[in-house]
């Protein structure tokens, strides 16, 4: 239901047009596929993904001898689901059965990183886990305070230093605090400026090294937060961060605010990084574990 609600804009636009396209038993010819291609690209599905998808649909149409659009419609949703489903298992978070799980959150300013940290902290707490936040964005004015607001809201402590201090030192403190308190999940914020890529990437590396040294096997997840409303921009951010660090999963925020939910497909297909969560609103419980089947169901029903 959450998916259905959060995907309203995408559904109204994309699916509305899709229904217009496939209705009236149109014949499945070159014109049809061209229109379908345009429609998918306009929903931010991504050119490479669209091309592959259209090729597959043409194949199916040929081999199953599908002549009209209404017969093809279920195949379209089936193929979309397949694209998203590549590997269901890897959409699960790597949470340690015993001992501490460290999750590093990365992403550009404004994408919803702080909000997502708050939502995740809340989710873990509801699962009965103890959580600690590390205020590793010491660069952006207000970042630490904003994280503290979320900390208070969900009842989780924040380990911080002054604005402008060394983020690696904050991480060191946070890890020590988490160890001595026996915390289950340590969620680490990081700076998100992209203006100076070299600095940003060096900083991420340094932060990661501290975590690796202090907690064997950590970080267990490096989650890249992307804003779905920025479309292909989100794709290029994913590529930049992907080069700088081992991103293990993506959180796609603001899916509720876009008619271009097709970006999920492009990310899955072209980047090969699993989408682990999607943000479907500003409230604390507006975070959903990503589920391909539910996503496609949310789109088409
Ligand atoms: P940060 O700079 O990356 O930490 O971004 P913030 O967490 O401050 O979020 C930026 C804005 O996006 C805020 O107004 C949030 O309420 C909003 N936001 C975050 N996630 C979502 C989401 O899933 N849906 C919607 N509609 N808004 C969101």
PDB file of C-alpha atoms and ligand atoms in Angstrom:
ATOM      1  CA  UNK A   1       0.000   0.000   0.000  1.00  0.00           C
ATOM      2  CA  UNK A   2       2.844   2.366   0.854  1.00  0.00           C
ATOM      3  CA  UNK A   3       4.367   1.666  -2.548  1.00  0.00           C
ATOM      4  CA  UNK A   4       1.076   2.319  -4.263  1.00  0.00           C
ATOM      5  CA  UNK A   5       0.690   5.630  -2.491  1.00  0.00           C
ATOM      6  CA  UNK A   6       4.268   6.740  -3.020  1.00  0.00           C
ATOM      7  CA  UNK A   7       4.162   5.868  -6.676  1.00  0.00           C
ATOM      8  CA  UNK A   8       1.010   7.848  -7.393  1.00  0.00           C
ATOM      9  CA  UNK A   9       2.761  10.433  -9.535  1.00  0.00           C
ATOM     10  CA  UNK A  10       4.693   7.892 -11.536  1.00  0.00           C
ATOM     11  CA  UNK A  11       1.629   5.744 -11.929  1.00  0.00           C
ATOM     12  CA  UNK A  12      -0.600   8.606 -13.048  1.00  0.00           C
ATOM     13  CA  UNK A  13       1.844   9.785 -15.632  1.00  0.00           C
ATOM     14  CA  UNK A  14       3.725   6.722 -16.811  1.00  0.00           C
ATOM     15  CA  UNK A  15       1.044   4.115 -16.427  1.00  0.00           C
ATOM     16  CA  UNK A  16      -1.643   6.451 -17.717  1.00  0.00           C
ATOM     17  CA  UNK A  17       0.312   6.956 -20.902  1.00  0.00           C
ATOM     18  CA  UNK A  18       1.156   3.276 -21.043  1.00  0.00           C
ATOM     19  CA  UNK A  19      -2.522   2.378 -20.867  1.00  0.00           C
ATOM     20  CA  UNK A  20      -3.290   4.863 -23.622  1.00  0.00           C
ATOM     21  CA  UNK A  21      -0.598   3.287 -25.710  1.00  0.00           C
ATOM     22  CA  UNK A  22      -1.635  -0.322 -25.307  1.00  0.00           C
ATOM     23  CA  UNK A  23      -5.411   0.005 -25.395  1.00  0.00           C
ATOM     24  CA  UNK A  24      -7.616  -0.690 -28.423  1.00  0.00           C
ATOM     25  CA  UNK A  25      -5.767  -3.761 -29.612  1.00  0.00           C
ATOM     26  CA  UNK A  26      -3.166  -1.748 -31.483  1.00  0.00           C
ATOM     27  CA  UNK A  27      -0.926  -3.765 -33.678  1.00  0.00           C
ATOM     28  CA  UNK A  28       2.514  -4.357 -32.265  1.00  0.00           C
ATOM     29  CA  UNK A  29       4.633  -2.835 -35.035  1.00  0.00           C
ATOM     30  CA  UNK A  30       7.652  -0.544 -35.361  1.00  0.00           C
ATOM     31  CA  UNK A  31       5.540   2.553 -34.603  1.00  0.00           C
ATOM     32  CA  UNK A  32       4.245   0.955 -31.449  1.00  0.00           C
ATOM     33  CA  UNK A  33       7.714   0.090 -30.190  1.00  0.00           C
ATOM     34  CA  UNK A  34       8.965   3.574 -30.994  1.00  0.00           C
ATOM     35  CA  UNK A  35       6.212   5.154 -28.927  1.00  0.00           C
ATOM     36  CA  UNK A  36       6.833   2.735 -26.089  1.00  0.00           C
ATOM     37  CA  UNK A  37      10.525   3.596 -26.232  1.00  0.00           C
ATOM     38  CA  UNK A  38       9.805   7.329 -25.960  1.00  0.00           C
ATOM     39  CA  UNK A  39       7.421   6.744 -23.095  1.00  0.00           C
ATOM     40  CA  UNK A  40       9.944   4.734 -21.106  1.00  0.00           C
ATOM     41  CA  UNK A  41      12.712   7.248 -21.714  1.00  0.00           C
ATOM     42  CA  UNK A  42      10.441  10.086 -20.585  1.00  0.00           C
ATOM     43  CA  UNK A  43       9.895   8.182 -17.315  1.00  0.00           C
ATOM     44  CA  UNK A  44      13.678   8.248 -16.786  1.00  0.00           C
ATOM     45  CA  UNK A  45      14.139   4.555 -17.375  1.00  0.00           C
ATOM     46  CA  UNK A  46      17.454   5.287 -19.083  1.00  0.00           C
ATOM     47  CA  UNK A  47      18.381   4.785 -22.728  1.00  0.00           C
ATOM     48  CA  UNK A  48      20.454   1.605 -22.362  1.00  0.00           C
ATOM     49  CA  UNK A  49      17.804  -0.038 -20.230  1.00  0.00           C
ATOM     50  CA  UNK A  50      15.041   0.964 -22.626  1.00  0.00           C
ATOM     51  CA  UNK A  51      16.931  -0.400 -25.634  1.00  0.00           C
ATOM     52  CA  UNK A  52      17.491  -3.740 -23.918  1.00  0.00           C
ATOM     53  CA  UNK A  53      13.902  -3.903 -22.792  1.00  0.00           C
ATOM     54  CA  UNK A  54      12.504  -3.102 -26.241  1.00  0.00           C
ATOM     55  CA  UNK A  55      14.758  -5.736 -27.815  1.00  0.00           C
ATOM     56  CA  UNK A  56      13.463  -8.329 -25.387  1.00  0.00           C
ATOM     57  CA  UNK A  57       9.859  -7.337 -26.000  1.00  0.00           C
ATOM     58  CA  UNK A  58      10.345  -7.596 -29.745  1.00  0.00           C
ATOM     59  CA  UNK A  59      11.807 -11.053 -29.241  1.00  0.00           C
ATOM     60  CA  UNK A  60       8.902 -12.190 -27.122  1.00  0.00           C
ATOM     61  CA  UNK A  61       6.394 -10.702 -29.561  1.00  0.00           C
ATOM     62  CA  UNK A  62       8.032 -12.634 -32.379  1.00  0.00           C
ATOM     63  CA  UNK A  63       8.450 -15.973 -30.643  1.00  0.00           C
ATOM     64  CA  UNK A  64       5.033 -15.980 -28.989  1.00  0.00           C
ATOM     65  CA  UNK A  65       3.454 -14.554 -32.118  1.00  0.00           C
ATOM     66  CA  UNK A  66       1.901 -11.635 -30.248  1.00  0.00           C
ATOM     67  CA  UNK A  67       0.037  -9.405 -32.648  1.00  0.00           C
ATOM     68  CA  UNK A  68      -1.737  -6.799 -30.570  1.00  0.00           C
ATOM     69  CA  UNK A  69      -0.855  -4.464 -27.740  1.00  0.00           C
ATOM     70  CA  UNK A  70      -3.240  -5.884 -25.157  1.00  0.00           C
ATOM     71  CA  UNK A  71      -1.575  -9.253 -25.432  1.00  0.00           C
ATOM     72  CA  UNK A  72       1.784  -7.583 -24.963  1.00  0.00           C
ATOM     73  CA  UNK A  73       0.860  -5.590 -21.870  1.00  0.00           C
ATOM     74  CA  UNK A  74       1.364  -8.383 -19.310  1.00  0.00           C
ATOM     75  CA  UNK A  75       4.706  -9.138 -20.952  1.00  0.00           C
ATOM     76  CA  UNK A  76       5.780  -5.533 -20.417  1.00  0.00           C
ATOM     77  CA  UNK A  77       5.130  -5.666 -16.675  1.00  0.00           C
ATOM     78  CA  UNK A  78       6.695  -9.113 -16.461  1.00  0.00           C
ATOM     79  CA  UNK A  79       9.891  -7.841 -18.113  1.00  0.00           C
ATOM     80  CA  UNK A  80      10.002  -4.747 -15.904  1.00  0.00           C
ATOM     81  CA  UNK A  81       9.763  -6.941 -12.832  1.00  0.00           C
ATOM     82  CA  UNK A  82      12.496  -9.214 -14.174  1.00  0.00           C
ATOM     83  CA  UNK A  83      14.785  -6.240 -14.678  1.00  0.00           C
ATOM     84  CA  UNK A  84      14.317  -5.164 -11.092  1.00  0.00           C
ATOM     85  CA  UNK A  85      14.573  -8.596  -9.643  1.00  0.00           C
ATOM     86  CA  UNK A  86      18.039  -9.541 -10.844  1.00  0.00           C
ATOM     87  CA  UNK A  87      19.037 -10.649  -7.417  1.00  0.00           C
ATOM     88  CA  UNK A  88      16.397 -10.432  -4.758  1.00  0.00           C
ATOM     89  CA  UNK A  89      18.718 -11.498  -1.959  1.00  0.00           C
ATOM     90  CA  UNK A  90      20.997  -8.520  -2.332  1.00  0.00           C
ATOM     91  CA  UNK A  91      18.283  -6.019  -1.565  1.00  0.00           C
ATOM     92  CA  UNK A  92      18.557  -7.132   2.070  1.00  0.00           C
ATOM     93  CA  UNK A  93      20.846  -5.216   4.419  1.00  0.00           C
ATOM     94  CA  UNK A  94      23.955  -6.953   5.673  1.00  0.00           C
ATOM     95  CA  UNK A  95      23.154  -6.889   9.384  1.00  0.00           C
ATOM     96  CA  UNK A  96      25.497  -8.746  11.743  1.00  0.00           C
ATOM     97  CA  UNK A  97      23.889 -11.512  13.792  1.00  0.00           C
ATOM     98  CA  UNK A  98      26.158 -10.716  16.697  1.00  0.00           C
ATOM     99  CA  UNK A  99      28.321  -7.700  17.290  1.00  0.00           C
ATOM    100  CA  UNK A 100      28.080  -4.268  15.803  1.00  0.00           C
ATOM    101  CA  UNK A 101      26.879  -3.385  12.305  1.00  0.00           C
ATOM    102  CA  UNK A 102      28.422  -0.222  10.880  1.00  0.00           C
ATOM    103  CA  UNK A 103      26.625   1.549   8.051  1.00  0.00           C
ATOM    104  CA  UNK A 104      28.251   4.404   6.187  1.00  0.00           C
ATOM    105  CA  UNK A 105      25.876   6.845   4.515  1.00  0.00           C
ATOM    106  CA  UNK A 106      27.158   8.773   1.517  1.00  0.00           C
ATOM    107  CA  UNK A 107      25.591  11.160  -0.976  1.00  0.00           C
ATOM    108  CA  UNK A 108      25.416  14.736  -2.188  1.00  0.00           C
ATOM    109  CA  UNK A 109      23.855  17.482  -0.035  1.00  0.00           C
ATOM    110  CA  UNK A 110      20.128  17.861  -0.345  1.00  0.00           C
ATOM    111  CA  UNK A 111      19.342  14.342  -1.520  1.00  0.00           C
ATOM    112  CA  UNK A 112      17.758  13.401   1.807  1.00  0.00           C
ATOM    113  CA  UNK A 113      20.704  11.772   3.531  1.00  0.00           C
ATOM    114  CA  UNK A 114      19.973  13.116   7.018  1.00  0.00           C
ATOM    115  CA  UNK A 115      16.302  12.271   6.743  1.00  0.00           C
ATOM    116  CA  UNK A 116      17.168   8.746   5.619  1.00  0.00           C
ATOM    117  CA  UNK A 117      19.525   8.289   8.572  1.00  0.00           C
ATOM    118  CA  UNK A 118      16.681   9.327  10.876  1.00  0.00           C
ATOM    119  CA  UNK A 119      14.276   6.926   9.185  1.00  0.00           C
ATOM    120  CA  UNK A 120      16.766   4.047   9.326  1.00  0.00           C
ATOM    121  CA  UNK A 121      17.559   4.732  12.994  1.00  0.00           C
ATOM    122  CA  UNK A 122      13.845   4.585  13.715  1.00  0.00           C
ATOM    123  CA  UNK A 123      13.432   1.336  11.787  1.00  0.00           C
ATOM    124  CA  UNK A 124      16.275  -0.345  13.676  1.00  0.00           C
ATOM    125  CA  UNK A 125      14.918   0.869  17.011  1.00  0.00           C
ATOM    126  CA  UNK A 126      11.520  -0.558  16.179  1.00  0.00           C
ATOM    127  CA  UNK A 127      13.240  -3.871  15.511  1.00  0.00           C
ATOM    128  CA  UNK A 128      14.580  -3.698  19.048  1.00  0.00           C
ATOM    129  CA  UNK A 129      18.139  -2.773  18.119  1.00  0.00           C
ATOM    130  CA  UNK A 130      20.218  -0.144  19.857  1.00  0.00           C
ATOM    131  CA  UNK A 131      21.425   2.589  17.548  1.00  0.00           C
ATOM    132  CA  UNK A 132      24.038   5.334  17.627  1.00  0.00           C
ATOM    133  CA  UNK A 133      24.559   8.106  15.084  1.00  0.00           C
ATOM    134  CA  UNK A 134      27.926   9.576  14.062  1.00  0.00           C
ATOM    135  CA  UNK A 135      27.879  13.208  12.906  1.00  0.00           C
ATOM    136  CA  UNK A 136      30.508  12.803  10.221  1.00  0.00           C
ATOM    137  CA  UNK A 137      29.399  15.746   8.099  1.00  0.00           C
ATOM    138  CA  UNK A 138      31.491  18.386   9.825  1.00  0.00           C
ATOM    139  CA  UNK A 139      31.609  20.511   6.689  1.00  0.00           C
ATOM    140  CA  UNK A 140      28.082  21.662   5.889  1.00  0.00           C
ATOM    141  CA  UNK A 141      26.722  24.358   8.184  1.00  0.00           C
ATOM    142  CA  UNK A 142      23.863  22.968  10.240  1.00  0.00           C
ATOM    143  CA  UNK A 143      24.472  19.330   9.367  1.00  0.00           C
ATOM    144  CA  UNK A 144      25.333  18.319  12.937  1.00  0.00           C
ATOM    145  CA  UNK A 145      22.329  20.140  14.427  1.00  0.00           C
ATOM    146  CA  UNK A 146      20.028  18.634  11.845  1.00  0.00           C
ATOM    147  CA  UNK A 147      21.241  15.153  12.705  1.00  0.00           C
ATOM    148  CA  UNK A 148      20.691  15.907  16.391  1.00  0.00           C
ATOM    149  CA  UNK A 149      17.114  16.940  15.691  1.00  0.00           C
ATOM    150  CA  UNK A 150      16.533  13.538  14.089  1.00  0.00           C
ATOM    151  CA  UNK A 151      18.363  11.853  16.965  1.00  0.00           C
ATOM    152  CA  UNK A 152      15.998  13.464  19.460  1.00  0.00           C
ATOM    153  CA  UNK A 153      12.974  12.712  17.338  1.00  0.00           C
ATOM    154  CA  UNK A 154      13.688   8.985  17.264  1.00  0.00           C
ATOM    155  CA  UNK A 155      15.421   8.795  20.652  1.00  0.00           C
ATOM    156  CA  UNK A 156      18.944   7.949  19.552  1.00  0.00           C
ATOM    157  CA  UNK A 157      22.233   9.510  20.698  1.00  0.00           C
ATOM    158  CA  UNK A 158      24.528  11.393  18.339  1.00  0.00           C
ATOM    159  CA  UNK A 159      28.311  11.379  18.664  1.00  0.00           C
ATOM    160  CA  UNK A 160      29.678  14.687  17.412  1.00  0.00           C
ATOM    161  CA  UNK A 161      32.490  17.168  17.504  1.00  0.00           C
ATOM    162  CA  UNK A 162      32.584  20.803  16.550  1.00  0.00           C
ATOM    163  CA  UNK A 163      31.740  21.888  13.060  1.00  0.00           C
ATOM    164  CA  UNK A 164      34.879  21.901  10.942  1.00  0.00           C
ATOM    165  CA  UNK A 165      36.629  19.155  12.904  1.00  0.00           C
ATOM    166  CA  UNK A 166      38.221  16.082  11.313  1.00  0.00           C
ATOM    167  CA  UNK A 167      35.479  13.610  10.295  1.00  0.00           C
ATOM    168  CA  UNK A 168      37.870  10.696  10.796  1.00  0.00           C
ATOM    169  CA  UNK A 169      38.289  11.775  14.417  1.00  0.00           C
ATOM    170  CA  UNK A 170      34.502  11.885  14.828  1.00  0.00           C
ATOM    171  CA  UNK A 171      34.289   8.345  13.444  1.00  0.00           C
ATOM    172  CA  UNK A 172      36.973   7.162  15.830  1.00  0.00           C
ATOM    173  CA  UNK A 173      35.023   8.608  18.778  1.00  0.00           C
ATOM    174  CA  UNK A 174      31.769   7.183  17.505  1.00  0.00           C
ATOM    175  CA  UNK A 175      33.178   3.692  17.074  1.00  0.00           C
ATOM    176  CA  UNK A 176      34.673   3.739  20.572  1.00  0.00           C
ATOM    177  CA  UNK A 177      31.382   4.952  22.046  1.00  0.00           C
ATOM    178  CA  UNK A 178      29.444   2.321  20.110  1.00  0.00           C
ATOM    179  CA  UNK A 179      31.809  -0.410  21.331  1.00  0.00           C
ATOM    180  CA  UNK A 180      31.700   0.612  24.968  1.00  0.00           C
ATOM    181  CA  UNK A 181      27.904   0.870  24.898  1.00  0.00           C
ATOM    182  CA  UNK A 182      27.560  -2.417  23.016  1.00  0.00           C
ATOM    183  CA  UNK A 183      25.459  -0.767  20.350  1.00  0.00           C
ATOM    184  CA  UNK A 184      23.903  -2.928  17.597  1.00  0.00           C
ATOM    185  CA  UNK A 185      23.955  -0.441  14.720  1.00  0.00           C
ATOM    186  CA  UNK A 186      26.223   2.547  14.166  1.00  0.00           C
ATOM    187  CA  UNK A 187      24.914   4.840  11.428  1.00  0.00           C
ATOM    188  CA  UNK A 188      27.557   7.214  10.089  1.00  0.00           C
ATOM    189  CA  UNK A 189      26.787  10.458   8.300  1.00  0.00           C
ATOM    190  CA  UNK A 190      29.429  11.838   5.929  1.00  0.00           C
ATOM    191  CA  UNK A 191      29.956  15.108   4.084  1.00  0.00           C
ATOM    192  CA  UNK A 192      28.281  15.391   0.701  1.00  0.00           C
ATOM    193  CA  UNK A 193      29.989  18.170  -1.163  1.00  0.00           C
ATOM    194  CA  UNK A 194      30.782  17.276  -4.737  1.00  0.00           C
ATOM    195  CA  UNK A 195      32.374  20.604  -5.713  1.00  0.00           C
ATOM    196  CA  UNK A 196      35.741  19.267  -4.773  1.00  0.00           C
ATOM    197  CA  UNK A 197      35.631  15.628  -5.718  1.00  0.00           C
ATOM    198  CA  UNK A 198      39.211  14.833  -4.791  1.00  0.00           C
ATOM    199  CA  UNK A 199      38.799  16.158  -1.243  1.00  0.00           C
ATOM    200  CA  UNK A 200      35.480  14.472  -0.797  1.00  0.00           C
ATOM    201  CA  UNK A 201      36.810  11.136  -1.938  1.00  0.00           C
ATOM    202  CA  UNK A 202      39.949  11.418   0.192  1.00  0.00           C
ATOM    203  CA  UNK A 203      37.779  12.208   3.180  1.00  0.00           C
ATOM    204  CA  UNK A 204      35.527   9.212   2.514  1.00  0.00           C
ATOM    205  CA  UNK A 205      38.562   6.966   2.217  1.00  0.00           C
ATOM    206  CA  UNK A 206      39.979   8.243   5.483  1.00  0.00           C
ATOM    207  CA  UNK A 207      36.705   7.792   7.316  1.00  0.00           C
ATOM    208  CA  UNK A 208      36.359   4.305   5.914  1.00  0.00           C
ATOM    209  CA  UNK A 209      39.886   3.361   6.936  1.00  0.00           C
ATOM    210  CA  UNK A 210      39.219   4.354  10.545  1.00  0.00           C
ATOM    211  CA  UNK A 211      36.090   2.207  10.595  1.00  0.00           C
ATOM    212  CA  UNK A 212      37.898  -0.740   8.948  1.00  0.00           C
ATOM    213  CA  UNK A 213      40.713  -0.540  11.462  1.00  0.00           C
ATOM    214  CA  UNK A 214      38.499  -0.268  14.526  1.00  0.00           C
ATOM    215  CA  UNK A 215      35.821  -2.786  13.569  1.00  0.00           C
ATOM    216  CA  UNK A 216      36.981  -5.830  11.606  1.00  0.00           C
ATOM    217  CA  UNK A 217      34.720  -6.463   8.619  1.00  0.00           C
ATOM    218  CA  UNK A 218      33.166  -2.983   8.781  1.00  0.00           C
ATOM    219  CA  UNK A 219      31.668  -0.954   7.208  1.00  0.00           C
ATOM    220  CA  UNK A 220      29.079  -3.636   6.539  1.00  0.00           C
ATOM    221  CA  UNK A 221      27.152  -1.394   4.206  1.00  0.00           C
ATOM    222  CA  UNK A 222      28.010   1.749   2.269  1.00  0.00           C
ATOM    223  CA  UNK A 223      24.653   3.182   1.293  1.00  0.00           C
ATOM    224  CA  UNK A 224      24.516   5.846  -1.392  1.00  0.00           C
ATOM    225  CA  UNK A 225      21.530   8.152  -1.069  1.00  0.00           C
ATOM    226  CA  UNK A 226      20.143   9.435  -4.376  1.00  0.00           C
ATOM    227  CA  UNK A 227      17.273  11.813  -5.094  1.00  0.00           C
ATOM    228  CA  UNK A 228      14.850  10.263  -7.597  1.00  0.00           C
ATOM    229  CA  UNK A 229      13.620  13.694  -8.698  1.00  0.00           C
ATOM    230  CA  UNK A 230      17.036  14.509 -10.161  1.00  0.00           C
ATOM    231  CA  UNK A 231      16.758  11.765 -12.761  1.00  0.00           C
ATOM    232  CA  UNK A 232      19.861  11.232 -14.819  1.00  0.00           C
ATOM    233  CA  UNK A 233      21.807  13.469 -12.428  1.00  0.00           C
ATOM    234  CA  UNK A 234      21.336  10.785  -9.810  1.00  0.00           C
ATOM    235  CA  UNK A 235      22.853   8.312 -12.242  1.00  0.00           C
ATOM    236  CA  UNK A 236      25.959  10.414 -12.685  1.00  0.00           C
ATOM    237  CA  UNK A 237      26.320  10.842  -8.899  1.00  0.00           C
ATOM    238  CA  UNK A 238      26.103   7.097  -8.550  1.00  0.00           C
ATOM    239  CA  UNK A 239      28.907   6.685 -11.048  1.00  0.00           C
ATOM    240  CA  UNK A 240      31.105   9.250  -9.264  1.00  0.00           C
ATOM    241  CA  UNK A 241      30.607   7.696  -5.838  1.00  0.00           C
ATOM    242  CA  UNK A 242      30.905   4.227  -7.277  1.00  0.00           C
ATOM    243  CA  UNK A 243      34.376   5.066  -8.502  1.00  0.00           C
ATOM    244  CA  UNK A 244      35.431   6.519  -5.171  1.00  0.00           C
ATOM    245  CA  UNK A 245      34.204   3.850  -2.822  1.00  0.00           C
ATOM    246  CA  UNK A 246      32.562   0.432  -2.740  1.00  0.00           C
ATOM    247  CA  UNK A 247      28.908   1.333  -2.671  1.00  0.00           C
ATOM    248  CA  UNK A 248      26.939  -1.705  -1.474  1.00  0.00           C
ATOM    249  CA  UNK A 249      23.453  -0.323  -1.925  1.00  0.00           C
ATOM    250  CA  UNK A 250      21.313   2.607  -2.919  1.00  0.00           C
ATOM    251  CA  UNK A 251      18.577   4.450  -1.081  1.00  0.00           C
ATOM    252  CA  UNK A 252      16.408   6.234  -3.616  1.00  0.00           C
ATOM    253  CA  UNK A 253      14.609   9.126  -1.930  1.00  0.00           C
ATOM    254  CA  UNK A 254      11.658  11.303  -2.943  1.00  0.00           C
ATOM    255  CA  UNK A 255      10.120   8.681  -5.178  1.00  0.00           C
ATOM    256  CA  UNK A 256       6.795  10.143  -4.075  1.00  0.00           C
ATOM    257  CA  UNK A 257       7.800  13.499  -5.544  1.00  0.00           C
ATOM    258  CA  UNK A 258       8.456  12.377  -9.072  1.00  0.00           C
ATOM    259  CA  UNK A 259       6.524  11.089 -12.043  1.00  0.00           C
ATOM    260  CA  UNK A 260       9.754   9.514 -13.199  1.00  0.00           C
ATOM    261  CA  UNK A 261       9.947   6.470 -10.963  1.00  0.00           C
ATOM    262  CA  UNK A 262      11.482   4.640 -13.914  1.00  0.00           C
ATOM    263  CA  UNK A 263      14.853   5.769 -12.586  1.00  0.00           C
ATOM    264  CA  UNK A 264      14.751   2.706 -10.312  1.00  0.00           C
ATOM    265  CA  UNK A 265      14.994   0.503 -13.395  1.00  0.00           C
ATOM    266  CA  UNK A 266      17.878   2.472 -14.852  1.00  0.00           C
ATOM    267  CA  UNK A 267      19.846   2.252 -11.609  1.00  0.00           C
ATOM    268  CA  UNK A 268      19.282  -1.457 -11.271  1.00  0.00           C
ATOM    269  CA  UNK A 269      20.073  -2.246 -14.881  1.00  0.00           C
ATOM    270  CA  UNK A 270      22.891   0.151 -15.701  1.00  0.00           C
ATOM    271  CA  UNK A 271      24.768   0.389 -12.426  1.00  0.00           C
ATOM    272  CA  UNK A 272      24.268  -3.055 -11.043  1.00  0.00           C
ATOM    273  CA  UNK A 273      24.039  -1.736  -7.506  1.00  0.00           C
ATOM    274  CA  UNK A 274      21.002  -2.999  -5.596  1.00  0.00           C
ATOM    275  CA  UNK A 275      18.364  -0.486  -4.556  1.00  0.00           C
ATOM    276  CA  UNK A 276      17.865  -1.397  -0.883  1.00  0.00           C
ATOM    277  CA  UNK A 277      15.385   1.252   0.229  1.00  0.00           C
ATOM    278  CA  UNK A 278      13.149   3.858  -1.269  1.00  0.00           C
ATOM    279  CA  UNK A 279      11.969   7.082   0.353  1.00  0.00           C
ATOM    280  CA  UNK A 280       8.269   7.700  -0.144  1.00  0.00           C
ATOM    281  CA  UNK A 281       7.774  10.856   1.923  1.00  0.00           C
ATOM    282  CA  UNK A 282       9.199  13.152   4.595  1.00  0.00           C
ATOM    283  CA  UNK A 283       7.849  11.369   7.655  1.00  0.00           C
ATOM    284  CA  UNK A 284       9.861   9.026   9.826  1.00  0.00           C
ATOM    285  CA  UNK A 285       8.129   5.880   8.591  1.00  0.00           C
ATOM    286  CA  UNK A 286       8.172   6.849   4.911  1.00  0.00           C
ATOM    287  CA  UNK A 287      11.011   4.485   4.135  1.00  0.00           C
ATOM    288  CA  UNK A 288      10.349   1.156   2.455  1.00  0.00           C
ATOM    289  CA  UNK A 289      12.597  -1.793   1.914  1.00  0.00           C
ATOM    290  CA  UNK A 290      12.766  -2.134  -1.829  1.00  0.00           C
ATOM    291  CA  UNK A 291      10.813  -5.022  -3.264  1.00  0.00           C
ATOM    292  CA  UNK A 292      10.706  -5.448  -7.033  1.00  0.00           C
ATOM    293  CA  UNK A 293       7.388  -7.233  -7.137  1.00  0.00           C
ATOM    294  CA  UNK A 294       5.691  -4.714  -4.891  1.00  0.00           C
ATOM    295  CA  UNK A 295       7.161  -1.935  -6.953  1.00  0.00           C
ATOM    296  CA  UNK A 296       5.751  -3.248 -10.208  1.00  0.00           C
ATOM    297  CA  UNK A 297       2.467  -4.081  -8.475  1.00  0.00           C
ATOM    298  CA  UNK A 298       2.425  -0.496  -7.157  1.00  0.00           C
ATOM    299  CA  UNK A 299       2.813   0.745 -10.685  1.00  0.00           C
ATOM    300  CA  UNK A 300       0.280  -1.389 -12.467  1.00  0.00           C
ATOM    301  CA  UNK A 301      -2.527  -2.029 -10.048  1.00  0.00           C
TER     302      UNK A 301
HETATM  303  P1  LIG B   1      20.571  16.034   3.095  1.00  0.00           P
HETATM  304  O1  LIG B   1      21.130  17.383   2.791  1.00  0.00           O
HETATM  305  O2  LIG B   1      20.969  15.046   2.061  1.00  0.00           O
HETATM  306  O3  LIG B   1      20.846  15.566   4.457  1.00  0.00           O
HETATM  307  O4  LIG B   1      18.981  16.161   2.911  1.00  0.00           O
HETATM  308  P2  LIG B   1      17.824  16.252   3.990  1.00  0.00           P
HETATM  309  O5  LIG B   1      17.709  14.989   4.738  1.00  0.00           O
HETATM  310  O6  LIG B   1      17.950  17.500   4.766  1.00  0.00           O
HETATM  311  O7  LIG B   1      16.542  16.325   3.016  1.00  0.00           O
HETATM  312  C1  LIG B   1      16.333  17.392   2.110  1.00  0.00           C
HETATM  313  C2  LIG B   1      14.827  17.592   1.930  1.00  0.00           C
HETATM  314  O8  LIG B   1      14.257  16.463   1.287  1.00  0.00           O
HETATM  315  C3  LIG B   1      14.072  17.758   3.236  1.00  0.00           C
HETATM  316  O9  LIG B   1      13.104  18.755   3.074  1.00  0.00           O
HETATM  317  C4  LIG B   1      13.402  16.385   3.447  1.00  0.00           C
HETATM  318  O10 LIG B   1      12.215  16.468   4.182  1.00  0.00           O
HETATM  319  C5  LIG B   1      13.141  15.972   2.018  1.00  0.00           C
HETATM  320  N1  LIG B   1      13.064  14.512   1.846  1.00  0.00           N
HETATM  321  C6  LIG B   1      13.949  13.560   2.224  1.00  0.00           C
HETATM  322  N2  LIG B   1      13.538  12.326   1.853  1.00  0.00           N
HETATM  323  C7  LIG B   1      12.337  12.480   1.227  1.00  0.00           C
HETATM  324  C8  LIG B   1      11.395  11.567   0.597  1.00  0.00           C
HETATM  325  O11 LIG B   1      11.562  10.340   0.511  1.00  0.00           O
HETATM  326  N3  LIG B   1      10.279  12.140   0.058  1.00  0.00           N
HETATM  327  C9  LIG B   1      10.052  13.495   0.102  1.00  0.00           C
HETATM  328  N4  LIG B   1       8.932  13.959  -0.459  1.00  0.00           N
HETATM  329  N5  LIG B   1      10.915  14.351   0.668  1.00  0.00           N
HETATM  330  C10 LIG B   1      12.034  13.868   1.237  1.00  0.00           C
END
